[in-house]
Amino acid sequence: MFITDENQVEQIHGMTTEYPYCMHEQDLTDIVIPWHWHEEVELGYIEEGASTISTIDAEYVIHQGDGFFINTNVMDMKKNASPGGRTLEINHIFHPVFLSGHFKSLFETKYLNPILNNRQISVHIIRRGQKAANQILSNLYHLRELQAQSDTEFQTRNILSETWLLLIREIKENFTPAATVPNGEQNRIRSMISFVNQHYAEKLTVAEIAASAGISVREAQRSFRHSVGQSPSDYILGFRLNRAKKLLAESELSITEISYQCGFSDSAYFGKLFLRECNMTPSAFRRMHNK
């Protein structure tokens, strides 16, 4: 679920103040990770298949065995880049304070901020073949193995500290700056995305979505098309169907209950939309994921 605080920042499952690190294994085969952003940074890799990471100004394809870095507060969306094939992502997510120790420490000002504060560094793909990239990927594999053991907090932080130094070198040697989107545009689309993500189960109108960002319906439609590549209505439908997929695969709720929880007023209508968009019925999708 997409859960945000009062500042519209996502709260990550498994992240705590006491230990601001977690590892997520994401199966992207049939599930899209919707548009989101958070203060934590991400260092991960594709274990199987290929994925696409989209930001509001660029798109990146990551193949099996390659890695990625996503900077703090970058608005992004992830999906399977090889439809019909399985895609599995292993992602190490941590708050910068995990490495810096405290606000305005030497670690933060000298090593972290040059990357965290550079708006041109939103996403960086870590391709196998370069020395620094290979070492980063090796560290990420090792980190995954560590998480199956107990009492590895110090080791995890030490490996991430070493990996951050390698990332600085990797970015200096291989990074291509991306175009940036004006802050006003980013803030508007974030407000609207956050509103939809929190109210998707309710009846929503484009006027309500526009009002959440203090703009006109026409401007909301333009902003969605420009930044997300969809109309507000198409985004709502996609978000609801994606949420329904997760519930079908991971819960024991009935199809009728899932349709209502995901904002569809009629289960028969939900079934027709699901078949049209996913090329199978909700029941068939559930059977496929419960083999």
mmCIF file of C-alpha atoms in Angstrom:
data_model
loop_
_atom_site.group_PDB
_atom_site.id
_atom_site.type_symbol
_atom_site.label_atom_id
_atom_site.label_comp_id
_atom_site.label_asym_id
_atom_site.label_seq_id
_atom_site.Cartn_x
_atom_site.Cartn_y
_atom_site.Cartn_z
ATOM 1 C CA MET A 1 0.000 0.000 0.000
ATOM 2 C CA PHE A 2 1.042 3.595 -0.654
ATOM 3 C CA ILE A 3 0.992 5.265 2.777
ATOM 4 C CA THR A 4 2.188 8.847 3.214
ATOM 5 C CA ASP A 5 2.754 11.209 6.107
ATOM 6 C CA GLU A 6 1.444 14.756 6.403
ATOM 7 C CA ASN A 7 4.117 15.921 3.931
ATOM 8 C CA GLN A 8 3.046 13.417 1.245
ATOM 9 C CA VAL A 9 6.208 11.340 1.774
ATOM 10 C CA GLU A 10 5.843 7.574 1.483
ATOM 11 C CA GLN A 11 6.262 5.449 4.598
ATOM 12 C CA ILE A 12 8.213 2.322 3.660
ATOM 13 C CA HIS A 13 7.219 -1.076 5.010
ATOM 14 C CA GLY A 14 9.936 -2.439 7.302
ATOM 15 C CA MET A 15 11.695 0.905 7.850
ATOM 16 C CA THR A 16 12.178 2.024 11.467
ATOM 17 C CA THR A 17 13.819 4.971 13.214
ATOM 18 C CA GLU A 18 16.002 2.565 15.193
ATOM 19 C CA TYR A 19 17.242 0.798 12.070
ATOM 20 C CA PRO A 20 16.541 2.810 8.891
ATOM 21 C CA TYR A 21 17.325 0.039 6.421
ATOM 22 C CA CYS A 22 15.284 -2.728 4.850
ATOM 23 C CA MET A 23 15.496 -5.107 1.913
ATOM 24 C CA HIS A 24 12.562 -5.686 -0.409
ATOM 25 C CA GLU A 25 12.168 -8.522 -2.893
ATOM 26 C CA GLN A 26 9.721 -7.258 -5.532
ATOM 27 C CA ASP A 27 8.107 -9.543 -8.083
ATOM 28 C CA LEU A 28 7.323 -7.203 -10.979
ATOM 29 C CA THR A 29 6.032 -9.902 -13.302
ATOM 30 C CA ASP A 30 2.394 -8.812 -13.150
ATOM 31 C CA ILE A 31 2.487 -5.983 -10.594
ATOM 32 C CA VAL A 32 3.415 -2.359 -11.231
ATOM 33 C CA ILE A 33 5.013 -0.347 -8.422
ATOM 34 C CA PRO A 34 2.968 2.863 -8.812
ATOM 35 C CA TRP A 35 4.319 6.394 -8.797
ATOM 36 C CA HIS A 36 5.879 7.073 -5.403
ATOM 37 C CA TRP A 37 8.723 8.910 -3.667
ATOM 38 C CA HIS A 38 10.415 8.823 -0.281
ATOM 39 C CA GLU A 39 13.362 10.266 1.635
ATOM 40 C CA GLU A 40 15.182 6.934 1.589
ATOM 41 C CA VAL A 41 17.551 6.053 -1.272
ATOM 42 C CA GLU A 42 17.521 2.768 -3.164
ATOM 43 C CA LEU A 43 20.373 0.512 -4.296
ATOM 44 C CA GLY A 44 19.170 -2.624 -5.995
ATOM 45 C CA TYR A 45 19.557 -5.028 -8.876
ATOM 46 C CA ILE A 46 17.482 -7.203 -11.176
ATOM 47 C CA GLU A 47 17.860 -10.858 -10.287
ATOM 48 C CA GLU A 48 15.666 -12.120 -13.094
ATOM 49 C CA GLY A 49 14.137 -10.540 -16.194
ATOM 50 C CA ALA A 50 14.199 -6.807 -16.879
ATOM 51 C CA SER A 51 12.458 -3.785 -15.421
ATOM 52 C CA THR A 52 11.664 -0.234 -16.438
ATOM 53 C CA ILE A 53 12.093 2.655 -14.020
ATOM 54 C CA SER A 54 10.201 5.768 -15.114
ATOM 55 C CA THR A 55 10.656 9.238 -13.667
ATOM 56 C CA ILE A 56 8.742 12.320 -14.759
ATOM 57 C CA ASP A 57 11.597 13.255 -17.097
ATOM 58 C CA ALA A 58 13.224 9.964 -18.199
ATOM 59 C CA GLU A 59 12.890 6.194 -18.558
ATOM 60 C CA TYR A 60 15.507 3.548 -17.758
ATOM 61 C CA VAL A 61 15.620 -0.179 -18.575
ATOM 62 C CA ILE A 62 17.562 -2.435 -16.212
ATOM 63 C CA HIS A 63 18.450 -5.940 -17.352
ATOM 64 C CA GLN A 64 19.128 -9.080 -15.344
ATOM 65 C CA GLY A 65 22.369 -8.772 -13.396
ATOM 66 C CA ASP A 66 22.525 -4.971 -13.608
ATOM 67 C CA GLY A 67 21.805 -2.595 -10.739
ATOM 68 C CA PHE A 68 20.300 0.810 -10.083
ATOM 69 C CA PHE A 69 20.465 3.765 -7.720
ATOM 70 C CA ILE A 70 17.417 5.967 -7.055
ATOM 71 C CA ASN A 71 18.074 9.204 -5.221
ATOM 72 C CA THR A 72 16.142 10.678 -2.311
ATOM 73 C CA ASN A 73 12.651 12.058 -3.063
ATOM 74 C CA VAL A 74 12.743 11.024 -6.712
ATOM 75 C CA MET A 75 9.263 10.368 -8.055
ATOM 76 C CA ASP A 76 9.353 7.072 -9.941
ATOM 77 C CA MET A 77 7.331 4.110 -11.176
ATOM 78 C CA LYS A 78 8.547 0.552 -11.873
ATOM 79 C CA LYS A 79 7.183 -2.172 -14.121
ATOM 80 C CA ASN A 80 8.149 -5.334 -15.963
ATOM 81 C CA ALA A 81 10.159 -4.535 -19.110
ATOM 82 C CA SER A 82 9.703 -8.043 -20.520
ATOM 83 C CA PRO A 83 5.922 -8.712 -20.627
ATOM 84 C CA GLY A 84 5.198 -12.416 -20.442
ATOM 85 C CA GLY A 85 8.431 -13.103 -18.583
ATOM 86 C CA ARG A 86 9.200 -13.090 -14.869
ATOM 87 C CA THR A 87 10.984 -10.104 -13.356
ATOM 88 C CA LEU A 88 12.372 -10.068 -9.817
ATOM 89 C CA GLU A 89 13.981 -7.033 -8.166
ATOM 90 C CA ILE A 90 16.151 -7.102 -5.045
ATOM 91 C CA ASN A 91 16.204 -3.647 -3.467
ATOM 92 C CA HIS A 92 18.179 -2.279 -0.515
ATOM 93 C CA ILE A 93 16.427 0.824 0.823
ATOM 94 C CA PHE A 94 17.936 3.041 3.511
ATOM 95 C CA HIS A 95 17.658 6.538 4.905
ATOM 96 C CA PRO A 96 20.799 8.673 4.391
ATOM 97 C CA VAL A 97 21.122 9.044 8.180
ATOM 98 C CA PHE A 98 21.987 5.322 8.258
ATOM 99 C CA LEU A 99 25.375 6.304 6.809
ATOM 100 C CA SER A 100 25.728 9.913 7.946
ATOM 101 C CA GLY A 101 25.072 9.261 11.644
ATOM 102 C CA HIS A 102 23.566 12.689 12.325
ATOM 103 C CA PHE A 103 22.578 15.974 10.695
ATOM 104 C CA LYS A 104 25.501 18.036 9.286
ATOM 105 C CA SER A 105 28.068 15.373 10.110
ATOM 106 C CA LEU A 106 31.250 15.252 8.007
ATOM 107 C CA PHE A 107 29.940 12.081 6.400
ATOM 108 C CA GLU A 108 26.796 13.908 5.287
ATOM 109 C CA THR A 109 28.393 17.126 4.025
ATOM 110 C CA LYS A 110 31.447 15.569 2.363
ATOM 111 C CA TYR A 111 30.183 12.271 0.986
ATOM 112 C CA LEU A 112 26.378 12.146 0.914
ATOM 113 C CA ASN A 113 25.142 15.635 0.061
ATOM 114 C CA PRO A 114 27.062 15.993 -3.249
ATOM 115 C CA ILE A 115 24.844 13.202 -4.585
ATOM 116 C CA LEU A 116 21.676 13.690 -2.522
ATOM 117 C CA ASN A 117 21.447 17.403 -3.376
ATOM 118 C CA ASN A 118 22.237 17.050 -7.083
ATOM 119 C CA ARG A 119 18.841 17.206 -8.848
ATOM 120 C CA GLN A 120 20.412 15.904 -12.063
ATOM 121 C CA ILE A 121 21.188 12.611 -10.311
ATOM 122 C CA SER A 122 17.744 11.061 -10.072
ATOM 123 C CA VAL A 123 18.414 7.518 -11.306
ATOM 124 C CA HIS A 124 21.722 5.883 -12.205
ATOM 125 C CA ILE A 125 21.976 2.459 -13.848
ATOM 126 C CA ILE A 126 24.865 0.294 -12.675
ATOM 127 C CA ARG A 127 25.981 -1.756 -15.681
ATOM 128 C CA ARG A 128 28.207 -4.773 -15.313
ATOM 129 C CA GLY A 129 31.678 -4.548 -16.831
ATOM 130 C CA GLN A 130 33.238 -1.574 -15.053
ATOM 131 C CA LYS A 131 35.387 -2.177 -11.963
ATOM 132 C CA ALA A 132 33.399 0.047 -9.593
ATOM 133 C CA ALA A 133 30.074 -1.259 -10.955
ATOM 134 C CA ASN A 134 31.139 -4.881 -10.506
ATOM 135 C CA GLN A 135 32.204 -4.210 -6.912
ATOM 136 C CA ILE A 136 28.890 -2.443 -6.163
ATOM 137 C CA LEU A 137 26.900 -5.360 -7.544
ATOM 138 C CA SER A 138 29.008 -7.859 -5.590
ATOM 139 C CA ASN A 139 28.301 -5.888 -2.403
ATOM 140 C CA LEU A 140 24.571 -5.849 -3.121
ATOM 141 C CA TYR A 141 24.556 -9.631 -3.597
ATOM 142 C CA HIS A 142 26.408 -10.042 -0.303
ATOM 143 C CA LEU A 143 23.963 -7.714 1.466
ATOM 144 C CA ARG A 144 21.089 -9.886 0.379
ATOM 145 C CA GLU A 145 22.757 -12.982 1.829
ATOM 146 C CA LEU A 146 23.402 -11.163 5.111
ATOM 147 C CA GLN A 147 19.708 -10.399 5.616
ATOM 148 C CA ALA A 148 19.010 -14.112 6.064
ATOM 149 C CA GLN A 149 21.278 -14.081 9.125
ATOM 150 C CA SER A 150 20.886 -12.497 12.554
ATOM 151 C CA ASP A 151 22.926 -9.713 14.172
ATOM 152 C CA THR A 152 24.247 -8.303 10.907
ATOM 153 C CA GLU A 153 23.360 -4.622 11.434
ATOM 154 C CA PHE A 154 26.958 -3.402 11.672
ATOM 155 C CA GLN A 155 28.018 -5.486 8.692
ATOM 156 C CA THR A 156 25.111 -4.137 6.655
ATOM 157 C CA ARG A 157 26.024 -0.536 7.427
ATOM 158 C CA ASN A 158 29.718 -1.138 6.746
ATOM 159 C CA ILE A 159 28.991 -2.701 3.357
ATOM 160 C CA LEU A 160 26.624 0.126 2.418
ATOM 161 C CA SER A 161 29.270 2.697 3.435
ATOM 162 C CA GLU A 162 31.812 0.990 1.199
ATOM 163 C CA THR A 163 29.223 0.753 -1.572
ATOM 164 C CA TRP A 164 28.447 4.476 -1.301
ATOM 165 C CA LEU A 165 32.108 5.339 -1.900
ATOM 166 C CA LEU A 166 32.086 3.062 -4.945
ATOM 167 C CA LEU A 167 28.872 4.717 -6.138
ATOM 168 C CA ILE A 168 30.514 8.161 -5.971
ATOM 169 C CA ARG A 169 33.291 6.849 -8.227
ATOM 170 C CA GLU A 170 30.872 5.047 -10.542
ATOM 171 C CA ILE A 171 28.754 8.188 -11.008
ATOM 172 C CA LYS A 172 31.804 10.358 -11.685
ATOM 173 C CA GLU A 173 32.997 7.942 -14.377
ATOM 174 C CA ASN A 174 29.756 6.892 -16.059
ATOM 175 C CA PHE A 175 26.902 9.263 -15.235
ATOM 176 C CA THR A 176 24.961 11.212 -17.887
ATOM 177 C CA PRO A 177 22.993 14.139 -16.381
ATOM 178 C CA ALA A 178 19.254 14.041 -16.891
ATOM 179 C CA ALA A 179 16.969 16.948 -17.716
ATOM 180 C CA THR A 180 15.174 18.437 -14.739
ATOM 181 C CA VAL A 181 11.528 19.399 -14.351
ATOM 182 C CA PRO A 182 10.630 22.723 -12.643
ATOM 183 C CA ASN A 183 9.761 22.384 -8.951
ATOM 184 C CA GLY A 184 6.288 23.821 -9.454
ATOM 185 C CA GLU A 185 5.406 21.122 -11.979
ATOM 186 C CA GLN A 186 6.791 18.379 -9.718
ATOM 187 C CA ASN A 187 4.886 19.655 -6.698
ATOM 188 C CA ARG A 188 1.589 19.761 -8.595
ATOM 189 C CA ILE A 189 1.863 16.234 -9.932
ATOM 190 C CA ARG A 190 3.008 14.903 -6.553
ATOM 191 C CA SER A 191 -0.014 16.456 -4.864
ATOM 192 C CA MET A 192 -2.376 14.901 -7.375
ATOM 193 C CA ILE A 193 -0.712 11.479 -7.382
ATOM 194 C CA SER A 194 -0.729 11.425 -3.586
ATOM 195 C CA PHE A 195 -4.418 12.370 -3.524
ATOM 196 C CA VAL A 196 -5.363 9.593 -5.942
ATOM 197 C CA ASN A 197 -3.187 7.018 -4.187
ATOM 198 C CA GLN A 198 -4.894 7.753 -0.878
ATOM 199 C CA HIS A 199 -8.487 8.060 -2.154
ATOM 200 C CA TYR A 200 -8.553 5.517 -4.990
ATOM 201 C CA ALA A 201 -11.233 3.436 -3.206
ATOM 202 C CA GLU A 202 -13.645 6.390 -3.290
ATOM 203 C CA LYS A 203 -15.549 7.956 -6.158
ATOM 204 C CA LEU A 204 -13.100 10.420 -7.699
ATOM 205 C CA THR A 205 -13.550 13.162 -10.263
ATOM 206 C CA VAL A 206 -10.862 14.982 -12.205
ATOM 207 C CA ALA A 207 -12.127 18.196 -10.596
ATOM 208 C CA GLU A 208 -11.351 16.799 -7.128
ATOM 209 C CA ILE A 209 -7.907 15.701 -8.261
ATOM 210 C CA ALA A 210 -7.205 19.131 -9.721
ATOM 211 C CA ALA A 211 -8.418 20.827 -6.545
ATOM 212 C CA SER A 212 -5.905 18.813 -4.483
ATOM 213 C CA ALA A 213 -3.146 20.718 -6.304
ATOM 214 C CA GLY A 214 -5.003 24.019 -6.519
ATOM 215 C CA ILE A 215 -5.168 24.007 -10.326
ATOM 216 C CA SER A 216 -7.833 23.828 -13.035
ATOM 217 C CA VAL A 217 -9.142 20.604 -14.568
ATOM 218 C CA ARG A 218 -7.503 21.518 -17.871
ATOM 219 C CA GLU A 219 -4.131 22.092 -16.185
ATOM 220 C CA ALA A 220 -4.470 18.828 -14.241
ATOM 221 C CA GLN A 221 -5.066 16.903 -17.456
ATOM 222 C CA ARG A 222 -2.105 18.608 -19.142
ATOM 223 C CA SER A 223 0.177 17.971 -16.153
ATOM 224 C CA PHE A 224 -0.745 14.279 -15.983
ATOM 225 C CA ARG A 225 -0.174 13.771 -19.682
ATOM 226 C CA HIS A 226 3.148 15.603 -19.620
ATOM 227 C CA SER A 227 4.570 14.064 -16.439
ATOM 228 C CA VAL A 228 2.942 10.642 -16.176
ATOM 229 C CA GLY A 229 2.016 9.947 -19.787
ATOM 230 C CA GLN A 230 -1.628 9.230 -18.908
ATOM 231 C CA SER A 231 -4.835 11.091 -18.294
ATOM 232 C CA PRO A 232 -5.983 11.340 -14.649
ATOM 233 C CA SER A 233 -8.805 8.882 -15.403
ATOM 234 C CA ASP A 234 -6.437 6.324 -16.925
ATOM 235 C CA TYR A 235 -4.095 6.678 -13.952
ATOM 236 C CA ILE A 236 -6.955 6.026 -11.503
ATOM 237 C CA LEU A 237 -8.025 2.927 -13.433
ATOM 238 C CA GLY A 238 -4.466 1.593 -13.626
ATOM 239 C CA PHE A 239 -3.876 2.167 -9.926
ATOM 240 C CA ARG A 240 -7.120 0.420 -8.965
ATOM 241 C CA LEU A 241 -6.438 -2.580 -11.204
ATOM 242 C CA ASN A 242 -2.878 -2.891 -9.936
ATOM 243 C CA ARG A 243 -4.126 -2.835 -6.350
ATOM 244 C CA ALA A 244 -6.715 -5.476 -7.260
ATOM 245 C CA LYS A 245 -3.958 -7.687 -8.696
ATOM 246 C CA LYS A 246 -2.062 -7.559 -5.418
ATOM 247 C CA LEU A 247 -5.155 -8.453 -3.426
ATOM 248 C CA LEU A 248 -6.045 -11.287 -5.805
ATOM 249 C CA ALA A 249 -2.533 -12.713 -5.515
ATOM 250 C CA GLU A 250 -1.901 -12.118 -1.811
ATOM 251 C CA SER A 251 -5.254 -12.131 0.018
ATOM 252 C CA GLU A 252 -8.214 -14.443 0.519
ATOM 253 C CA LEU A 253 -10.797 -11.703 -0.022
ATOM 254 C CA SER A 254 -13.605 -12.534 -2.412
ATOM 255 C CA ILE A 255 -13.564 -10.954 -5.860
ATOM 256 C CA THR A 256 -16.611 -8.883 -4.900
ATOM 257 C CA GLU A 257 -14.854 -7.563 -1.773
ATOM 258 C CA ILE A 258 -11.739 -6.751 -3.786
ATOM 259 C CA SER A 259 -13.737 -4.878 -6.402
ATOM 260 C CA TYR A 260 -15.315 -2.635 -3.734
ATOM 261 C CA GLN A 261 -12.038 -2.114 -1.862
ATOM 262 C CA CYS A 262 -10.416 -0.961 -5.090
ATOM 263 C CA GLY A 263 -13.068 1.611 -5.962
ATOM 264 C CA PHE A 264 -15.252 -0.360 -8.380
ATOM 265 C CA SER A 265 -18.938 0.022 -7.579
ATOM 266 C CA ASP A 266 -19.957 -3.174 -9.338
ATOM 267 C CA SER A 267 -18.111 -6.532 -9.363
ATOM 268 C CA ALA A 268 -19.394 -7.428 -12.835
ATOM 269 C CA TYR A 269 -18.054 -4.127 -14.209
ATOM 270 C CA PHE A 270 -14.757 -4.807 -12.422
ATOM 271 C CA GLY A 271 -14.578 -8.226 -14.085
ATOM 272 C CA LYS A 272 -15.155 -6.747 -17.555
ATOM 273 C CA LEU A 273 -12.489 -4.068 -17.039
ATOM 274 C CA PHE A 274 -10.013 -6.589 -15.636
ATOM 275 C CA LEU A 275 -10.541 -8.879 -18.649
ATOM 276 C CA ARG A 276 -10.138 -5.973 -21.059
ATOM 277 C CA GLU A 277 -6.982 -4.595 -19.458
ATOM 278 C CA CYS A 278 -5.297 -7.835 -18.278
ATOM 279 C CA ASN A 279 -6.512 -10.330 -20.892
ATOM 280 C CA MET A 280 -7.846 -12.696 -18.238
ATOM 281 C CA THR A 281 -10.574 -12.778 -15.619
ATOM 282 C CA PRO A 282 -9.881 -11.979 -11.950
ATOM 283 C CA SER A 283 -10.485 -15.665 -11.129
ATOM 284 C CA ALA A 284 -7.939 -16.800 -13.719
ATOM 285 C CA PHE A 285 -5.397 -14.293 -12.412
ATOM 286 C CA ARG A 286 -5.891 -15.587 -8.858
ATOM 287 C CA ARG A 287 -5.498 -19.225 -9.954
ATOM 288 C CA MET A 288 -2.311 -18.368 -11.829
ATOM 289 C CA HIS A 289 -0.769 -16.863 -8.698
ATOM 290 C CA ASN A 290 -1.946 -19.572 -6.313
ATOM 291 C CA LYS A 291 -0.558 -22.605 -8.081
#
